[in-house]
Coordinates of C-alpha atoms (C1' of nucleotides) in Angstrom, one line a residue:
Chain A
X1 CA -26.1 39.1 -69.5
X2 CA -25.9 37.3 -66.3
X3 CA -25.5 39.5 -63.2
X4 CA -28.7 40.4 -61.4
X5 CA -28.6 44.2 -61.3
X6 CA -29.6 46.0 -58.2
X7 CA -32.9 47.6 -58.6
X8 CA -33.6 51.1 -57.0
X9 CA -36.9 51.3 -55.2
X10 CA -36.7 54.4 -53.1
X11 CA -35.5 57.9 -53.9
X12 CA -32.5 57.5 -51.8
X13 CA -31.6 54.4 -53.8
X14 CA -31.7 56.3 -57.0
X15 CA -29.7 59.2 -55.6
X16 CA -27.1 56.8 -54.2
X17 CA -26.7 55.0 -57.5
X18 CA -26.4 58.2 -59.4
X19 CA -23.9 59.7 -57.0
X20 CA -21.9 56.5 -57.0
X21 CA -21.8 56.6 -60.8
X22 CA -20.8 60.2 -60.9
X23 CA -18.0 59.7 -58.4
X24 CA -16.7 56.5 -59.9
X25 CA -16.6 57.9 -63.4
X26 CA -15.0 61.2 -62.2
X27 CA -17.9 63.5 -63.0
X28 CA -17.4 64.5 -59.4
X29 CA -13.7 64.6 -59.1
X30 CA -11.6 62.8 -56.5
X31 CA -11.1 64.8 -53.4
X32 CA -14.1 67.1 -54.1
X33 CA -16.3 68.3 -51.3
X34 CA -19.8 67.0 -51.2
X35 CA -22.0 69.9 -50.1
X36 CA -25.4 68.6 -48.9
X37 CA -27.3 71.7 -49.8
X38 CA -25.7 71.9 -53.2
X39 CA -26.3 68.3 -54.0
X40 CA -29.9 68.5 -52.8
X41 CA -30.6 71.2 -55.4
X42 CA -28.6 69.4 -58.1
X43 CA -30.4 66.1 -57.7
X44 CA -33.7 67.7 -56.8
X45 CA -34.2 65.9 -53.5
X46 CA -34.2 66.8 -49.8
X47 CA -31.1 66.9 -47.7
X48 CA -32.2 63.8 -45.8
X49 CA -32.0 61.8 -49.0
X50 CA -28.6 63.2 -49.8
X51 CA -27.4 62.4 -46.3
X52 CA -28.6 58.8 -46.6
X53 CA -26.8 58.5 -50.0
X54 CA -23.6 59.9 -48.5
X55 CA -23.9 57.5 -45.6
X56 CA -24.0 54.6 -48.0
X57 CA -21.1 56.0 -50.0
X58 CA -19.1 55.9 -46.8
X59 CA -19.8 52.2 -46.5
X60 CA -18.2 51.7 -50.0
X61 CA -15.2 53.8 -48.9
X62 CA -15.9 56.1 -51.7
X63 CA -16.3 59.2 -49.5
X64 CA -15.0 60.2 -46.1
X65 CA -16.8 62.4 -43.6
X66 CA -15.7 64.5 -40.7
X67 CA -18.4 65.4 -38.1
X68 CA -19.7 69.0 -38.4
X69 CA -17.4 69.6 -41.4
X70 CA -18.7 67.5 -44.3
X71 CA -18.0 64.7 -46.7
X72 CA -15.3 64.6 -49.4
X73 CA -14.7 62.1 -52.2
X74 CA -11.7 60.0 -51.4
X75 CA -8.4 60.9 -53.0
X76 CA -6.7 58.3 -55.2
X77 CA -3.1 57.6 -54.4
X78 CA -0.7 55.0 -55.7
X79 CA -0.4 53.7 -52.1
X80 CA -4.2 53.3 -51.9
X81 CA -4.2 51.4 -55.1
X82 CA -1.6 49.0 -53.8
X83 CA -3.5 48.5 -50.6
X84 CA -6.7 47.8 -52.5
X85 CA -5.0 45.2 -54.6
X86 CA -3.5 43.5 -51.5
X87 CA -7.0 43.1 -50.1
X88 CA -8.3 41.9 -53.5
X89 CA -5.5 39.3 -53.7
X90 CA -6.5 38.0 -50.3
X91 CA -10.2 38.0 -50.7
X92 CA -10.5 36.9 -54.3
X93 CA -7.9 34.2 -53.6
X94 CA -10.3 32.8 -51.0
X95 CA -13.2 33.3 -53.4
X96 CA -11.5 31.1 -56.0
X97 CA -10.8 28.5 -53.3
X98 CA -14.4 28.5 -52.2
X99 CA -15.7 28.6 -55.8
X100 CA -13.7 25.4 -56.5
X101 CA -15.6 23.8 -53.6
X102 CA -19.0 25.3 -54.0
X103 CA -19.8 26.2 -57.6
X104 CA -22.2 23.8 -59.3
X105 CA -21.2 21.9 -62.4
X106 CA -23.5 23.9 -64.5
X107 CA -22.1 27.2 -63.2
X108 CA -18.7 26.0 -64.1
X109 CA -19.9 25.1 -67.6
X110 CA -21.3 28.6 -67.9
X111 CA -18.0 30.1 -66.8
X112 CA -16.1 28.1 -69.4
X113 CA -18.6 29.2 -72.0
X114 CA -18.0 32.8 -71.0
X115 CA -14.3 32.3 -71.4
X116 CA -14.7 30.7 -74.9
X117 CA -16.7 33.7 -76.0
X118 CA -14.0 36.0 -74.7
X119 CA -11.4 33.9 -76.6
X120 CA -13.2 34.4 -79.9
X121 CA -13.2 38.1 -79.4
X122 CA -9.5 38.2 -78.3
X123 CA -8.7 36.0 -81.4
X124 CA -10.5 38.3 -83.8
X125 CA -8.7 41.3 -82.4
X126 CA -11.7 43.1 -80.9
X127 CA -10.1 43.1 -77.5
X128 CA -12.0 45.7 -75.5
X129 CA -12.0 42.7 -73.1
X130 CA -11.1 44.4 -69.9
X131 CA -14.0 46.5 -68.7
X132 CA -16.8 44.2 -69.3
X133 CA -15.3 40.7 -69.6
X134 CA -12.7 40.9 -66.9
X135 CA -15.2 42.2 -64.4
X136 CA -17.7 39.7 -65.4
X137 CA -15.2 36.9 -64.9
X138 CA -14.2 38.0 -61.5
X139 CA -17.8 38.6 -60.4
X140 CA -18.8 35.0 -61.3
X141 CA -16.1 33.6 -59.2
X142 CA -16.8 35.8 -56.3
X143 CA -20.5 34.9 -56.5
X144 CA -19.5 31.3 -56.9
X145 CA -17.8 31.3 -53.5
X146 CA -21.4 31.4 -52.1
X147 CA -19.9 33.3 -49.1
X148 CA -22.2 36.2 -48.3
X149 CA -19.6 38.2 -46.4
X150 CA -17.1 37.8 -49.2
X151 CA -19.6 38.8 -51.8
X152 CA -20.8 41.8 -49.8
X153 CA -17.3 43.2 -49.1
X154 CA -16.1 42.8 -52.7
X155 CA -19.2 43.5 -54.8
X156 CA -20.9 46.2 -52.7
X157 CA -17.7 47.7 -51.4
X158 CA -14.3 47.3 -53.0
X159 CA -15.2 46.8 -56.6
X160 CA -16.6 50.3 -57.1
X161 CA -13.3 51.6 -55.8
X162 CA -11.5 49.4 -58.2
X163 CA -13.6 50.7 -61.1
X164 CA -12.9 54.3 -59.9
X165 CA -9.2 53.7 -60.1
X166 CA -9.5 52.1 -63.5
X167 CA -11.6 54.8 -65.0
X168 CA -9.8 57.8 -63.5
X169 CA -6.2 56.6 -63.9
X170 CA -7.2 55.4 -67.4
X171 CA -6.3 51.8 -67.4
X172 CA -7.8 49.9 -70.3
X173 CA -4.2 48.7 -70.9
X174 CA -3.0 45.6 -72.6
X175 CA -2.3 42.5 -70.6
X176 CA -5.3 41.2 -72.5
X177 CA -4.1 37.9 -73.9
X178 CA -1.9 37.1 -70.9
X179 CA -4.7 37.8 -68.6
X180 CA -6.9 35.6 -70.7
X181 CA -4.5 32.6 -70.2
X182 CA -4.5 33.2 -66.5
X183 CA -8.3 33.2 -66.4
X184 CA -8.3 29.9 -68.4
X185 CA -6.0 28.2 -65.9
X186 CA -8.0 29.5 -62.9
X187 CA -11.2 28.0 -64.5
X188 CA -9.4 24.8 -65.1
X189 CA -8.4 24.5 -61.5
X190 CA -12.0 25.2 -60.4
X191 CA -13.3 22.6 -62.8
X192 CA -10.8 20.1 -61.3
X193 CA -12.1 21.1 -57.9
X194 CA -8.5 21.9 -56.9
X195 CA -9.1 24.5 -54.2
X196 CA -5.5 25.0 -53.4
X197 CA -4.4 25.7 -56.9
X198 CA -7.4 27.9 -57.7
X199 CA -6.5 30.1 -54.8
X200 CA -2.8 30.3 -55.7
X201 CA -3.5 31.1 -59.4
X202 CA -6.1 33.8 -58.5
X203 CA -3.6 35.4 -56.1
X204 CA -0.9 35.4 -58.7
X205 CA -3.3 36.7 -61.3
X206 CA -4.1 39.7 -59.2
X207 CA -0.5 40.2 -58.1
X208 CA 0.6 40.4 -61.7
X209 CA -2.2 42.8 -62.4
X210 CA -1.0 45.0 -59.6
X211 CA 2.6 44.9 -60.7
X212 CA 1.5 45.8 -64.2
X213 CA -0.4 48.8 -63.0
X214 CA 2.4 49.9 -60.7
X215 CA 4.9 49.8 -63.6
X216 CA 2.6 52.0 -65.7
X217 CA 2.2 54.5 -62.9
X218 CA 5.9 54.8 -62.1
X219 CA 6.9 55.0 -65.7
X220 CA 4.3 57.6 -66.6
X221 CA 4.1 59.5 -63.3
X222 CA 2.2 62.3 -64.9
X223 CA -1.6 62.4 -65.7
Chain B
X1 CA -4.3 49.8 -22.8
X2 CA -3.3 50.5 -26.3
X3 CA -6.1 50.8 -28.8
X4 CA -7.2 54.3 -29.6
X5 CA -10.9 54.2 -28.8
X6 CA -13.4 55.8 -31.2
X7 CA -14.8 59.0 -29.7
X8 CA -18.4 59.9 -30.2
X9 CA -19.0 63.6 -31.1
X10 CA -22.5 63.8 -32.5
X11 CA -25.7 62.4 -31.2
X12 CA -25.9 59.9 -34.1
X13 CA -22.5 58.7 -33.0
X14 CA -23.6 58.0 -29.5
X15 CA -26.8 56.3 -30.6
X16 CA -24.9 54.2 -33.1
X17 CA -22.4 53.0 -30.5
X18 CA -25.1 52.3 -28.0
X19 CA -27.2 50.4 -30.5
X20 CA -24.2 48.4 -31.7
X21 CA -23.4 47.5 -28.1
X22 CA -26.9 46.5 -27.4
X23 CA -27.0 44.3 -30.5
X24 CA -23.6 42.7 -30.1
X25 CA -24.3 41.8 -26.4
X26 CA -27.7 40.5 -27.2
X27 CA -29.8 43.1 -25.3
X28 CA -31.5 43.5 -28.6
X29 CA -31.8 39.8 -29.7
X30 CA -30.7 38.4 -33.0
X31 CA -33.4 38.6 -35.7
X32 CA -35.3 41.3 -33.8
X33 CA -37.1 44.1 -35.7
X34 CA -35.8 47.6 -35.3
X35 CA -38.7 49.9 -35.2
X36 CA -37.6 53.4 -35.8
X37 CA -40.3 55.1 -33.8
X38 CA -39.9 52.7 -30.9
X39 CA -36.1 53.2 -30.8
X40 CA -36.4 57.0 -31.1
X41 CA -38.5 57.1 -27.9
X42 CA -36.2 54.5 -26.2
X43 CA -33.0 56.4 -26.9
X44 CA -34.7 59.9 -26.7
X45 CA -33.6 61.1 -30.1
X46 CA -35.4 61.9 -33.3
X47 CA -36.0 59.3 -36.0
X48 CA -33.4 61.0 -38.2
X49 CA -30.7 60.1 -35.7
X50 CA -32.0 56.5 -35.5
X51 CA -32.1 56.2 -39.2
X52 CA -28.5 57.3 -39.5
X53 CA -27.5 54.9 -36.8
X54 CA -29.3 52.0 -38.6
X55 CA -27.5 53.0 -41.8
X56 CA -24.2 52.6 -40.1
X57 CA -25.2 49.3 -38.5
X58 CA -25.9 48.1 -42.0
X59 CA -22.3 48.9 -43.0
X60 CA -21.2 46.5 -40.2
X61 CA -23.5 43.8 -41.5
X62 CA -25.2 43.8 -38.1
X63 CA -28.6 44.7 -39.4
X64 CA -30.4 44.2 -42.7
X65 CA -33.0 46.4 -44.1
X66 CA -35.8 46.0 -46.7
X67 CA -37.1 49.1 -48.4
X68 CA -40.5 50.2 -47.0
X69 CA -40.5 47.4 -44.5
X70 CA -37.8 48.0 -42.0
X71 CA -34.6 46.8 -40.5
X72 CA -33.9 43.6 -38.6
X73 CA -30.9 42.5 -36.6
X74 CA -29.1 39.7 -38.5
X75 CA -29.7 36.1 -37.5
X76 CA -26.8 34.0 -36.3
X77 CA -26.4 30.7 -38.1
X78 CA -23.7 28.1 -38.0
X79 CA -23.2 28.7 -41.7
X80 CA -22.8 32.4 -41.2
X81 CA -20.2 31.7 -38.6
X82 CA -18.2 29.5 -40.9
X83 CA -18.4 32.1 -43.7
X84 CA -17.2 34.8 -41.3
X85 CA -14.2 32.7 -40.3
X86 CA -13.3 32.0 -43.9
X87 CA -13.1 35.8 -44.5
X88 CA -11.1 36.2 -41.4
X89 CA -8.7 33.5 -42.4
X90 CA -8.2 35.3 -45.7
X91 CA -7.9 38.8 -44.5
X92 CA -6.0 38.2 -41.2
X93 CA -3.6 36.0 -43.1
X94 CA -2.8 38.9 -45.4
X95 CA -2.7 41.2 -42.3
X96 CA 0.0 39.0 -40.7
X97 CA 1.9 39.0 -44.0
X98 CA 1.8 42.7 -44.3
X99 CA 2.6 43.1 -40.5
X100 CA 5.8 41.1 -41.0
X101 CA 6.7 43.6 -43.7
X102 CA 5.4 46.9 -42.2
X103 CA 5.5 46.8 -38.4
X104 CA 8.3 48.8 -36.9
X105 CA 10.8 47.1 -34.6
X106 CA 9.3 48.9 -31.5
X107 CA 5.8 47.8 -32.4
X108 CA 7.0 44.2 -32.6
X109 CA 8.7 44.6 -29.2
X110 CA 5.5 45.9 -27.8
X111 CA 3.7 42.9 -29.2
X112 CA 6.1 40.5 -27.7
X113 CA 5.7 42.3 -24.4
X114 CA 1.9 41.9 -24.6
X115 CA 2.4 38.2 -25.2
X116 CA 4.7 37.9 -22.2
X117 CA 2.2 39.5 -19.9
X118 CA -0.4 37.0 -21.3
X119 CA 1.9 34.2 -20.6
X120 CA 2.2 35.2 -17.0
X121 CA -1.5 35.1 -16.6
X122 CA -1.9 31.8 -18.4
X123 CA 0.8 30.3 -16.2
X124 CA -0.8 31.5 -12.9
X125 CA -4.1 30.0 -14.0
X126 CA -6.1 33.2 -14.4
X127 CA -6.9 32.4 -18.0
X128 CA -9.8 34.7 -18.8
X129 CA -7.5 35.3 -21.7
X130 CA -9.9 35.2 -24.6
X131 CA -12.1 38.2 -24.6
X132 CA -9.5 40.9 -23.9
X133 CA -6.2 39.4 -24.7
X134 CA -7.0 37.5 -27.9
X135 CA -8.8 40.5 -29.4
X136 CA -6.0 42.8 -28.5
X137 CA -3.5 40.5 -30.1
X138 CA -5.3 40.2 -33.4
X139 CA -6.0 44.0 -33.4
X140 CA -2.4 44.8 -33.2
X141 CA -1.5 42.7 -36.1
X142 CA -4.3 44.1 -38.2
X143 CA -3.2 47.6 -37.4
X144 CA 0.4 46.6 -38.0
X145 CA -0.5 45.7 -41.6
X146 CA -0.8 49.5 -42.2
X147 CA -3.3 48.7 -44.9
X148 CA -6.3 51.1 -44.4
X149 CA -8.8 48.9 -46.4
X150 CA -7.9 45.9 -44.4
X151 CA -8.2 47.7 -41.1
X152 CA -11.5 49.3 -42.1
X153 CA -13.1 46.0 -43.2
X154 CA -11.9 44.1 -40.2
X155 CA -12.0 46.6 -37.3
X156 CA -15.1 48.6 -38.3
X157 CA -16.9 45.8 -39.9
X158 CA -16.4 42.1 -39.2
X159 CA -15.0 42.2 -35.7
X160 CA -18.2 43.4 -34.2
X161 CA -19.9 40.4 -35.8
X162 CA -17.3 38.1 -34.5
X163 CA -17.9 39.5 -31.0
X164 CA -21.6 39.1 -31.5
X165 CA -21.2 35.5 -32.3
X166 CA -18.8 35.0 -29.3
X167 CA -21.1 36.7 -26.8
X168 CA -24.3 35.2 -27.9
X169 CA -23.2 31.6 -28.6
X170 CA -21.3 31.8 -25.4
X171 CA -17.7 30.9 -26.4
X172 CA -15.2 31.8 -23.8
X173 CA -14.1 28.2 -24.3
X174 CA -10.7 26.6 -23.6
X175 CA -8.1 26.5 -26.3
X176 CA -6.3 29.0 -24.2
X177 CA -2.8 27.5 -23.9
X178 CA -2.8 26.1 -27.4
X179 CA -3.9 29.4 -28.8
X180 CA -1.2 31.1 -26.8
X181 CA 1.5 28.9 -28.5
X182 CA 0.1 29.7 -31.9
X183 CA 0.2 33.4 -31.1
X184 CA 3.8 33.0 -30.0
X185 CA 4.8 31.4 -33.3
X186 CA 3.1 34.1 -35.3
X187 CA 4.9 36.8 -33.5
X188 CA 8.1 35.0 -34.0
X189 CA 7.6 34.8 -37.7
X190 CA 6.8 38.5 -37.8
X191 CA 9.9 39.3 -35.8
X192 CA 11.9 37.3 -38.3
X193 CA 10.2 39.3 -41.1
X194 CA 9.1 36.0 -42.6
X195 CA 6.0 37.2 -44.5
X196 CA 5.1 33.8 -46.0
X197 CA 5.3 32.0 -42.7
X198 CA 3.4 34.7 -40.8
X199 CA 0.5 34.4 -43.2
X200 CA 0.5 30.6 -43.1
X201 CA 0.5 30.5 -39.3
X202 CA -2.2 33.1 -38.9
X203 CA -4.4 31.2 -41.4
X204 CA -3.9 28.0 -39.6
X205 CA -4.6 29.7 -36.3
X206 CA -7.9 30.9 -37.4
X207 CA -8.7 27.7 -39.2
X208 CA -8.1 25.8 -35.9
X209 CA -10.2 28.3 -34.1
X210 CA -13.1 27.7 -36.5
X211 CA -12.9 24.0 -36.3
X212 CA -12.9 24.2 -32.5
X213 CA -16.0 26.3 -32.6
X214 CA -17.7 24.1 -35.2
X215 CA -17.1 21.0 -33.0
X216 CA -18.7 22.7 -30.0
X217 CA -21.7 23.7 -32.0
X218 CA -22.3 20.3 -33.5
X219 CA -21.8 18.4 -30.2
X220 CA -24.0 20.8 -28.3
X221 CA -26.5 21.7 -30.9
X222 CA -28.8 23.3 -28.4
X223 CA -28.3 26.8 -26.8
Chain C
dA1 C1' 2.9 94.1 -38.3
dA2 C1' 1.4 90.2 -35.8
dT3 C1' -1.8 88.1 -32.9
dA4 C1' -6.2 87.6 -30.5
dA5 C1' -10.9 88.1 -29.9
dC6 C1' -15.2 88.8 -32.1
dT7 C1' -18.7 88.6 -35.6
dA8 C1' -21.1 86.9 -39.6
dA9 C1' -21.8 83.5 -42.9
dA10 C1' -22.3 79.0 -44.5
dG11 C1' -22.9 74.3 -43.6
dT12 C1' -24.0 70.3 -40.8
dG13 C1' -26.9 68.1 -37.1
dT14 C1' -31.4 67.4 -35.4
dC15 C1' -36.2 67.8 -35.2
dG16 C1' -41.4 67.3 -36.0
dA17 C1' -44.8 66.8 -39.7
dC18 C1' -46.6 65.0 -43.9
dA19 C1' -46.7 61.6 -47.8
dA20 C1' -46.2 57.0 -49.5
dT21 C1' -46.0 52.2 -48.8
dA22 C1' -46.8 47.7 -46.6
dT23 C1' -49.4 44.8 -43.2
dA24 C1' -53.3 43.0 -40.8
dG25 C1' -58.0 42.4 -40.3
dC26 C1' -62.5 42.4 -42.2
dC27 C1' -65.9 41.5 -45.5
dA28 C1' -67.7 39.6 -49.6
dT29 C1' -67.7 36.1 -52.9
dC30 C1' -67.2 31.5 -54.7
Chain D
dG1 C1' -64.3 26.8 -45.5
dA2 C1' -61.1 29.0 -48.4
dT3 C1' -59.8 32.7 -51.4
dG4 C1' -59.8 37.4 -53.2
dG5 C1' -60.3 42.2 -52.6
dC6 C1' -61.0 46.3 -49.6
dT7 C1' -60.2 49.2 -45.6
dA8 C1' -57.7 50.9 -41.6
dT9 C1' -53.6 51.1 -39.2
dA10 C1' -48.9 51.3 -38.5
dT11 C1' -44.4 52.1 -40.3
dT12 C1' -41.1 53.8 -43.4
dG13 C1' -39.7 57.5 -46.8
dT14 C1' -39.3 62.4 -47.5
dC15 C1' -39.5 67.1 -46.6
dG16 C1' -38.6 72.0 -44.8
dA17 C1' -37.3 74.5 -40.7
dC18 C1' -34.5 75.4 -36.8
dA19 C1' -30.2 74.8 -33.7
dC20 C1' -25.6 74.3 -33.3
dT21 C1' -20.7 74.1 -35.0
dT22 C1' -17.1 75.4 -37.9
dT23 C1' -14.7 78.8 -40.7
dA24 C1' -13.4 82.9 -42.7
dG25 C1' -13.3 87.7 -42.4
dT26 C1' -12.9 91.9 -39.5
dT27 C1' -11.7 94.6 -35.9
dA28 C1' -9.1 95.8 -31.9
dT29 C1' -5.0 95.3 -29.1
dT30 C1' 0.0 94.6 -28.1

DNA sequence: AATAACTAAAGTGTCGACAATATAGCCATC
DNA sequence: GATGGCTATATTGTCGACACTTTAGTTATT
């Protein structure tokens, strides 16, 4: 694979990663209270470690804390999902623009290679594209922007929330082949160094994705 | 005034606000090491409180920490400033778009009132506009977006960095009257509920601002 | 019966001490 | 003289205990 994975070094790191995983994947349900004492026994570390982990989870907007009361996992709402995608549209649009300007030729080649491999899979029908491939595609463009703030806000912050929504509202959905075409056009624009078009296409891509999800949520309001 | 100010309740809150202030205003210089023991004596609190404050400062991207080594105040670089303004352009553009959609009529009236008061000051010459007025203007539009993620990232995160750059690179600069005109046009677009135009104008406004700063930095490379 | 004040329980906020890690300085070796 | 390893020191990471706040349950009063 390609993405340098974050390496835990301290106990608080490990606990933070574990907690984040448990929250994103729903093992700790949305809206649940995070009792420090309870978690410290569950993960076999001191409360100080748990508190540090919770502090970092707050930075990701995965939990909210009220002083002297405690921390809760955020609740997922349709409105929250819409707001999240609005921010993604804005930031990833800018990321695509900057990627068209700042990615090296070899990075762009790699990106095209990634897309071709995806195409083979989509063609042969094994289209469990979304979870791995889609995220990988977006990550590369975000990193390609070479903008540290952009990268930090998206990768360390919002993307875990995106994943939490995806996992818990169960969206592996279709949109596979159409999304693939959109990805292809975005890469084309980046390869042409057309900043303006790259941004527009990425914004549309995310907007479509948002509309797609909204439709599913409103047509199947249950679950 | 108008903006609800964040109220410290715990000791860690107070220490965090104080530290943030000291960093933003340069009392603790950029790049400086943050020794936990040293700070705990200086602010007369335990190391646990300092550690919590430092954790929160990391969320704001005001300090960076390496495991088992310690935390340092971020260093200010021209590249970092450009990256920061790129993110602002993206996010505040979206904020203006959403504000055109979501601000209430009375909020828009208030905003126009604010602008008129600024105009009086600019006209009579007392143009220490920037620091208070400019920030207030941008804050209202960000809050007017009604998008919690957008608000959190900008208000709790990036804006303190913006202020840090402004204070430490000493930019009270001119651009007062021209910036005022740009503000006026943005409000006009919002009042017309023209989302597209509001976003475009805000992006241009921030882009101009960035170019202005870049010119100053490159023509006076010292200090 | 409803409300208010009080009390007890649980949980968070804060602290000081100990353990683990990194840094700087010294010494030995080549 | 430069390089490599060792020791001592300082700093961060982690822990368990105590203090304070909140909350729920209970009692007393109207």
